Coordinates of C-alpha atoms and ligand atoms in Angstrom, one line a residue:
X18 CA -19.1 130.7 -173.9
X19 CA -15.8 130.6 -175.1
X20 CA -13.4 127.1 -174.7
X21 CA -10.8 129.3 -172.7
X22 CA -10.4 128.9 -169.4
X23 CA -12.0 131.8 -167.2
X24 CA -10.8 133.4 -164.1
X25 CA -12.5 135.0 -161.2
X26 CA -11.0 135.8 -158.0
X27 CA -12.3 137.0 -154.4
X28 CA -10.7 137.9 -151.2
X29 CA -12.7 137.5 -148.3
X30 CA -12.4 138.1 -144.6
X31 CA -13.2 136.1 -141.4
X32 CA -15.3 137.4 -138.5
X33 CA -15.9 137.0 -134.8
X34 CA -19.0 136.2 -133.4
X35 CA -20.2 137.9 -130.4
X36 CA -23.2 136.0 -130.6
X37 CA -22.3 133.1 -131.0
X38 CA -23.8 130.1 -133.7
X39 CA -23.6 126.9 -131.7
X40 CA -26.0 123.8 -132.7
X41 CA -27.5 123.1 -135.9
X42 CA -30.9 122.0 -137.1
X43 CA -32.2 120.5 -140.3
X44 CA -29.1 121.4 -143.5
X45 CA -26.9 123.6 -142.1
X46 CA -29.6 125.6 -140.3
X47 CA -28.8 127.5 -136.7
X48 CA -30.1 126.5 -133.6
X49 CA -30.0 130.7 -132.5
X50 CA -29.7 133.7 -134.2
X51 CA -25.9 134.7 -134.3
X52 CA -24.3 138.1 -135.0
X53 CA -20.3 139.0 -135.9
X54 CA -18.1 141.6 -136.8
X55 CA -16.7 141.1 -139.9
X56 CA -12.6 141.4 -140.2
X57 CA -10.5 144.1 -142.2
X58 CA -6.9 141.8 -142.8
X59 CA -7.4 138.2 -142.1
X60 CA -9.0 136.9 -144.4
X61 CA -8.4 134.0 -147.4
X62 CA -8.3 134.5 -151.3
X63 CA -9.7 132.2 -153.8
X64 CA -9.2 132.0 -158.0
X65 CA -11.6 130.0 -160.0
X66 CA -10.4 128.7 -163.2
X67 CA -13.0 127.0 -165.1
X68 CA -12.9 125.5 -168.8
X69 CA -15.8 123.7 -170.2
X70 CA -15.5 120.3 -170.4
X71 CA -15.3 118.0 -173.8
X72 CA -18.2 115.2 -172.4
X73 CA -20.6 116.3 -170.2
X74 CA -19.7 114.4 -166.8
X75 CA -22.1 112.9 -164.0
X76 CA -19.2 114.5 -161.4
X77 CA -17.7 117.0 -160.4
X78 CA -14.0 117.4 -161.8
X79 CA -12.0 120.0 -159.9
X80 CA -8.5 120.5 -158.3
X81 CA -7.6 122.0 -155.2
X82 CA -4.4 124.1 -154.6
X83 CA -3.6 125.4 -150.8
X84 CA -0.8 128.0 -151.3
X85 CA 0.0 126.5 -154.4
X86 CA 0.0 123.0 -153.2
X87 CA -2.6 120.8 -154.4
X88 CA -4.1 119.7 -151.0
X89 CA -6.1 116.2 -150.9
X90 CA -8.0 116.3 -147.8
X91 CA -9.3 120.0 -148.8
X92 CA -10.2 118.9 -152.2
X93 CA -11.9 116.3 -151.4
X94 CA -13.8 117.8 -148.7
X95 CA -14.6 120.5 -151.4
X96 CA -15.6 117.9 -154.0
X97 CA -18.3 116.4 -151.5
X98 CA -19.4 120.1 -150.9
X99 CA -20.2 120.8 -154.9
X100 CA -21.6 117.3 -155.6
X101 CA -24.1 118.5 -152.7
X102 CA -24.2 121.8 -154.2
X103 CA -24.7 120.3 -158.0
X104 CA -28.9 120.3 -157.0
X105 CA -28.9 124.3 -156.9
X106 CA -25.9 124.6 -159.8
X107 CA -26.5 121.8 -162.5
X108 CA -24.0 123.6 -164.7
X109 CA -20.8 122.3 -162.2
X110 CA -20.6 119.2 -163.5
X111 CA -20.3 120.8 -167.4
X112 CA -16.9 122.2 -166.1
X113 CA -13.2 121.6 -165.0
X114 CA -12.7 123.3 -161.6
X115 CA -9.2 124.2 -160.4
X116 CA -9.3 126.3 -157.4
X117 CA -5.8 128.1 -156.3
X118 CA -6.7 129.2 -152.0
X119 CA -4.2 131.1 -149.5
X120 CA -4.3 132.5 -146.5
X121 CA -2.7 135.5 -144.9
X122 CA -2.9 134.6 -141.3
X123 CA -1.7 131.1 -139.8
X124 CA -3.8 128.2 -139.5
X125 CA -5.4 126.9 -136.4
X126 CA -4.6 130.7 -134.4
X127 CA -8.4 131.3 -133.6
X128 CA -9.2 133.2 -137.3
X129 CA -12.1 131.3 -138.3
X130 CA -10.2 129.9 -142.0
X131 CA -13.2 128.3 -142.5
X132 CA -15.3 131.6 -142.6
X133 CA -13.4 133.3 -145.3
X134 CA -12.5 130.5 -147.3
X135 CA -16.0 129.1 -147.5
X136 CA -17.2 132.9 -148.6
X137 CA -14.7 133.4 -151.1
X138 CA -15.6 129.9 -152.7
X139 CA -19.5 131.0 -152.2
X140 CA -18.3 134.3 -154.2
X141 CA -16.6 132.5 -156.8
X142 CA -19.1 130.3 -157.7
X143 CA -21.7 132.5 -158.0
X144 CA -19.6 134.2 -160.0
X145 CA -19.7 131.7 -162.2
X146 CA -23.0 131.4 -161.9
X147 CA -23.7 134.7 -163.5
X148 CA -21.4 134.3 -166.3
X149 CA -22.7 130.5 -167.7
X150 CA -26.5 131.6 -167.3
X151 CA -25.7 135.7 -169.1
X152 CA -27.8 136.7 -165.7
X153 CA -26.4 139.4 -164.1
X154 CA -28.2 140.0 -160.2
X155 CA -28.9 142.9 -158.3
X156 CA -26.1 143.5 -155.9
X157 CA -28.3 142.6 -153.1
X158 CA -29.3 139.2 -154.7
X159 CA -25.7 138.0 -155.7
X160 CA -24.3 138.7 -152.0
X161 CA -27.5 136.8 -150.4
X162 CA -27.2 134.2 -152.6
X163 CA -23.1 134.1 -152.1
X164 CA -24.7 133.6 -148.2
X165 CA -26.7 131.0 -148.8
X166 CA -24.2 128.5 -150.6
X167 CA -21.3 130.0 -148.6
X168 CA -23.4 128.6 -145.4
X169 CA -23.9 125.2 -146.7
X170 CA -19.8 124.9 -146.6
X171 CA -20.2 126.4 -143.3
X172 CA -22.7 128.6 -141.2
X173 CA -20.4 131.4 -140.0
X174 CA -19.3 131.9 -144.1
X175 CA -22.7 133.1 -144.6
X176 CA -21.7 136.3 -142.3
X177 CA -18.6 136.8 -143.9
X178 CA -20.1 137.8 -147.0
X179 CA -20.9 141.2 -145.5
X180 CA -18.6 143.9 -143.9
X181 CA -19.4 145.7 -140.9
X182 CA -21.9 144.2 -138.3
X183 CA -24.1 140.9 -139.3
X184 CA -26.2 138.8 -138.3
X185 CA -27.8 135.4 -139.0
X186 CA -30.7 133.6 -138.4
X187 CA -34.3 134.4 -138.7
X188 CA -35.0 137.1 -135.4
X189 CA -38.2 139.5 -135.7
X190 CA -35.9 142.2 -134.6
X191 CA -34.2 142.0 -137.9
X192 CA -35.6 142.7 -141.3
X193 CA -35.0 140.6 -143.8
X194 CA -33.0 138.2 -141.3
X195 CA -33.6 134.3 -142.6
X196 CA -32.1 130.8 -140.9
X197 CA -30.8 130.4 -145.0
X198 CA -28.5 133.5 -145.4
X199 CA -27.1 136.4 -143.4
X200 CA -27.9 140.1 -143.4
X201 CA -25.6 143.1 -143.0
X202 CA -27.0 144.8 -139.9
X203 CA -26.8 149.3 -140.4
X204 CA -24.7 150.7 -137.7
X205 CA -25.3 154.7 -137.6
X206 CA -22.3 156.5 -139.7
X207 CA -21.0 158.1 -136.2
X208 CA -21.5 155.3 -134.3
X209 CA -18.5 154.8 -132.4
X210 CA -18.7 150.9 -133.4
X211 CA -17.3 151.7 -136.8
X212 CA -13.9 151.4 -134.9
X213 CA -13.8 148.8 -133.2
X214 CA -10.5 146.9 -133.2
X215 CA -9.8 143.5 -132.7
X216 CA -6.3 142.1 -131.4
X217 CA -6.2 138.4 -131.4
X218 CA -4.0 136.5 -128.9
X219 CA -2.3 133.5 -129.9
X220 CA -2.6 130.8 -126.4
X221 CA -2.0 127.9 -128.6
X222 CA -1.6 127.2 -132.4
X223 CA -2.2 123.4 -131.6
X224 CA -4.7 121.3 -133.7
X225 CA -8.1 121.5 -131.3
X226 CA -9.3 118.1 -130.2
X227 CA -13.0 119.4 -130.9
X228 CA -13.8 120.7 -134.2
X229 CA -16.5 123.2 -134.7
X230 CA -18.2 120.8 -136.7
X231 CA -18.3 118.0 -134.1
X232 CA -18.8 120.7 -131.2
X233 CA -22.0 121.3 -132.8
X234 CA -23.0 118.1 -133.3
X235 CA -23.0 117.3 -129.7
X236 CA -25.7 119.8 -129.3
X237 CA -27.8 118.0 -130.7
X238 CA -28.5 116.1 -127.6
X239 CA -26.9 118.2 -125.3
X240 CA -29.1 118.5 -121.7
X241 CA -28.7 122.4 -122.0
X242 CA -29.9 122.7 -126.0
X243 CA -33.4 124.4 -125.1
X244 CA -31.9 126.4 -122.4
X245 CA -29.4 127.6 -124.5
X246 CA -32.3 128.7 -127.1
X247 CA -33.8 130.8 -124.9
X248 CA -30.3 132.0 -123.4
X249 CA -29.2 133.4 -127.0
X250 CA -32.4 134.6 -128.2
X251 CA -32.6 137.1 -125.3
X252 CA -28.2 138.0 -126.0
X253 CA -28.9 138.4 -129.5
X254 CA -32.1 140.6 -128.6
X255 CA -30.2 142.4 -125.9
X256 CA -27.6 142.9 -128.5
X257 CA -29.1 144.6 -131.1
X258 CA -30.8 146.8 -128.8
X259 CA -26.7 147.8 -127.2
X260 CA -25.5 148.1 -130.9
X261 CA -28.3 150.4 -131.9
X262 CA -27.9 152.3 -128.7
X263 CA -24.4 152.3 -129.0
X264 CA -24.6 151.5 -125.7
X265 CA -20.8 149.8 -125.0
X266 CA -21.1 148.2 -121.2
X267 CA -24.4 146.2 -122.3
X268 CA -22.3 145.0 -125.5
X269 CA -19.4 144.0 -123.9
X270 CA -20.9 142.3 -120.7
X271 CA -23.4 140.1 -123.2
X272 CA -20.6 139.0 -125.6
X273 CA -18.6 137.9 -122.3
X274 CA -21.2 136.0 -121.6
X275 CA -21.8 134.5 -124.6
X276 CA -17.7 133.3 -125.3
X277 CA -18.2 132.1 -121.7
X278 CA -21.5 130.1 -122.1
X279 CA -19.8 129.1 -125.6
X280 CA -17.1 127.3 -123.4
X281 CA -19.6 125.9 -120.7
X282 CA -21.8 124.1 -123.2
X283 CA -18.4 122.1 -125.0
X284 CA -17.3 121.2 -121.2
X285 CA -20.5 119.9 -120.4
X286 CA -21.2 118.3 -123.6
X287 CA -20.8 114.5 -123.9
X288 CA -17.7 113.7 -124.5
X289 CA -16.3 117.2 -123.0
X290 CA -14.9 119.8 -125.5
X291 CA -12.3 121.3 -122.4
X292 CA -10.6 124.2 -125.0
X293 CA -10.0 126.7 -122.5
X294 CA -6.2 126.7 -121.6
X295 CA -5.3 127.8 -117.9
X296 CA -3.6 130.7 -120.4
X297 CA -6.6 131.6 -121.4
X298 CA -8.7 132.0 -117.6
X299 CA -5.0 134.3 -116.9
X300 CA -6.0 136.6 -120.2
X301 CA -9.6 137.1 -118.5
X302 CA -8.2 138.0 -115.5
X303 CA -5.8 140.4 -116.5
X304 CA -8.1 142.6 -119.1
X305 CA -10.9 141.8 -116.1
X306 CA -8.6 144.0 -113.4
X307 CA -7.2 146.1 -116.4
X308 CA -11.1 147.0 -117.3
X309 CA -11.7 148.0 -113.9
X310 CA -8.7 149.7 -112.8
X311 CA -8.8 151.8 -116.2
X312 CA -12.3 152.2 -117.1
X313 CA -11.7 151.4 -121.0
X314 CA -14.1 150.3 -123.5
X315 CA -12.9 146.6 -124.2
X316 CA -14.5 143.1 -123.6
X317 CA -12.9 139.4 -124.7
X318 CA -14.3 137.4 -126.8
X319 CA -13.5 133.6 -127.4
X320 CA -14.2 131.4 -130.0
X321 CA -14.4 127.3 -130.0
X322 CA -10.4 127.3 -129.4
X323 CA -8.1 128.9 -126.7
X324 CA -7.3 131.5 -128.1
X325 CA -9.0 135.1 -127.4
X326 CA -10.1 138.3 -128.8
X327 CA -9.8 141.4 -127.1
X328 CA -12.1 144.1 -128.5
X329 CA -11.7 147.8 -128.6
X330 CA -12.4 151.2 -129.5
X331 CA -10.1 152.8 -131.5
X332 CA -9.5 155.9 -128.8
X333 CA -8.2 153.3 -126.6
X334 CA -5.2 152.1 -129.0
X335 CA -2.3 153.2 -127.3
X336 CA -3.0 152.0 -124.0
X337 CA -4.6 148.6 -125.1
X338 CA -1.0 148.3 -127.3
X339 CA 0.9 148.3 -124.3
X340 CA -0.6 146.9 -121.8
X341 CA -1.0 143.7 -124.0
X342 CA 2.8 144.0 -124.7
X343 CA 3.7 144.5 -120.8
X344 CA 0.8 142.2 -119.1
X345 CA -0.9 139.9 -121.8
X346 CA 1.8 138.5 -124.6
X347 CA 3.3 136.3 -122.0
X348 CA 0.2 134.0 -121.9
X349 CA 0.8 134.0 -125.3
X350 CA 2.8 131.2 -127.7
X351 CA 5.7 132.8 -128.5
X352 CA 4.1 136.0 -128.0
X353 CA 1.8 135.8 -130.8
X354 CA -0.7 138.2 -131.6
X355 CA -2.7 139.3 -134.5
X356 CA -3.8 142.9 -135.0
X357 CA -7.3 143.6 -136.9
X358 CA -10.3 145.4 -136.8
X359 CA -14.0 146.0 -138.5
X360 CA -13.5 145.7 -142.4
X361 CA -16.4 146.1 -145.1
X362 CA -16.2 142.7 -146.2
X363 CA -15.2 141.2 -149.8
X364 CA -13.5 142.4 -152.3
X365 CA -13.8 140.8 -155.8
X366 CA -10.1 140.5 -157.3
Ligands
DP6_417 C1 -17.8 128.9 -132.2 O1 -19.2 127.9 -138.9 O2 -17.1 126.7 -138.1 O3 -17.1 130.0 -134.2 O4 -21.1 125.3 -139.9 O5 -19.9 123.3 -139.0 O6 -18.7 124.9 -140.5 P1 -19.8 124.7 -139.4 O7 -19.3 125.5 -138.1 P2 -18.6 126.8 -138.0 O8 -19.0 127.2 -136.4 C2 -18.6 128.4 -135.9 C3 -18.8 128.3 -134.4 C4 -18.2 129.5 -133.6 C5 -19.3 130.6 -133.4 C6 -19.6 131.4 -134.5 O9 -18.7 131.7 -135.4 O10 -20.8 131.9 -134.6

């Protein structure tokens, strides 16, 4: 290999779970099964430079560069990650990292950052991987194994990895479905899911005073945790059955109920994870009454935050548009809003 430095670059998108992953067991491991639609434009983009290093070191040596700032907290949150990681890739400690990251949405507006930005690293370094062994994978095995070290930064990464519809966790419904990595789930050519649209409203670009990270956490001896097994094994069953039937109602009224059980398990967790802003409860309403005056094929969808994410077909553009521009944007900080739909996942660079 030669003493230059060497490139690679990824973009990756984030995704919205309408199953949703919420407790962990063992390393990084789901308590459920969890499934997500995978985003065409929000998403983050990573470069890896890496040069091999004159003395082989004990640690790892990188640098970390958030829109071409280096950025302390995320580097050394990063570092931590690949000294964990250095027991699956010995060779990360032979080389000097610098990694240049950048978003294209805003940070903290409800777009799982973490999700793309832990994929595109996960992408990168496996990468890498390839090139400083000469082993080239199958497609199939570099995107698993991109899965698999994208969920040990964190567990919804692993589904970003994949466009389309995908799910994660071990269910007997799926094939090839493990609690390790994710798996793209087929959705028929014609299905009508292949455009479904996503239009994210902005309640609040705040800091949230629960982290996904600590949210799960408290599930671990939260008084609902076995209920909640049983509650999202049957959704995510449910689910797949909707999807494959294309069956809309039955998709949109279990993803309601899993943003809203989502919500109930932080407010009755100990201490309570209270996201949902009284901006949020006046969104339901209004697509509620809008849904049932109209008859359209849309649902919500929240994530561990206060923001939401309306859902629908693409036939139903021009009338979603403006009724979020007449009824909804003024729940919404500074009328914020984010407009994306189903992508077909990374892209290397
Ligand atoms: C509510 O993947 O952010 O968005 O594994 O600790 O990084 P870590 O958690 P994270 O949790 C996502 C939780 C969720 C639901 C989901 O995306 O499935």
């Amino acid at each position: 290999m030669s003493e230059d430095a060497i490139n690679i670059c990824w973009r990756a998108p984030s995704n919205i779970a309408l199953i949703k992953y919420w407790g962990k067991k063992d390393h990084q491991l789901p308590i459920n099964s969890s499934l997500s639609i995978t985003l065409e434009s929000s998403s983050t983009t990573t470069s890896l430079s890496f040069r091999k290093r004159s003395t082989k070191g004990k640690k790892i040596h990188l640098k970390y560069y958030f829109h071409d700032q280096q950025h302390l907290i995320f580097e050394e949150k990063i570092e931590r990650l690949l000294d964990d990681l250095c027991a699956e890739m010995p060779f990360l400690t032979d080389f000097e990292l610098d990694f240049h990251s950048s978003n294209n949405f805003p940070h903290s507006t409800g777009i799982a950052s973490s999700a793309s930005s832990m994929c595109t690293l996960a992408l990168c370094l496996v990468s890498m991987e390839e090139l400083v062994s000469r082993k080239k994978l199958t497609e199939d095995d570099f995107f698993r194994r991109a899965s698999f070290i994208a969920r040990l930064g964190s567990g919804s990464a692993s589904r970003s990895v994949f466009g389309g519809i995908v799910t994660w966790g071990y269910s007997p419904f799926i094939s090839h479905s493990s609690d390790e990595y994710a798996t793209p789930f087929p959705i028929q050519k014609e299905s009508r899911l292949n455009q479904l649209w996503d239009l994210i409203l902005i309640v609040s670009t705040k800091e949230k005073a629960v982290t996904s990270t600590s949210g799960h956490l408290m599930m671990n001896d939260h008084p609902y945790r076995e209920g909640r097994k049983i509650q999202a094994e049957s959704n995510f069953r449910r689910m797949v059955e909707a999807i494959g039937e294309d069956d809309f109602q039955t998709i949109a009224a279990i993803a309601e109920n899993e943003a809203l059980s989502l919500h109930a398990l932080l407010m009755t967790s100990s201490p309570d994870g209270l996201l949902l802003q009284s901006n949020t409860l006046h969104l339901i309403e209004e697509i509620k009454r809008f849904r049932t005056g109209t008859g359209l094929e849309l649902f919500f969808t929240i994530d561990a935050g206060p923001n939401l994410h309306l859902i629908y077909l693409e036939e139903h553009r021009e009338r979603v548009l403006s009724f979020v521009k007449n009824s909804l944007l003024r729940f919404c900080e500074d009328g914020q809003w984010i407009d994306d739909k189903i992508g077909s996942g990374p892209v290397r660079l």
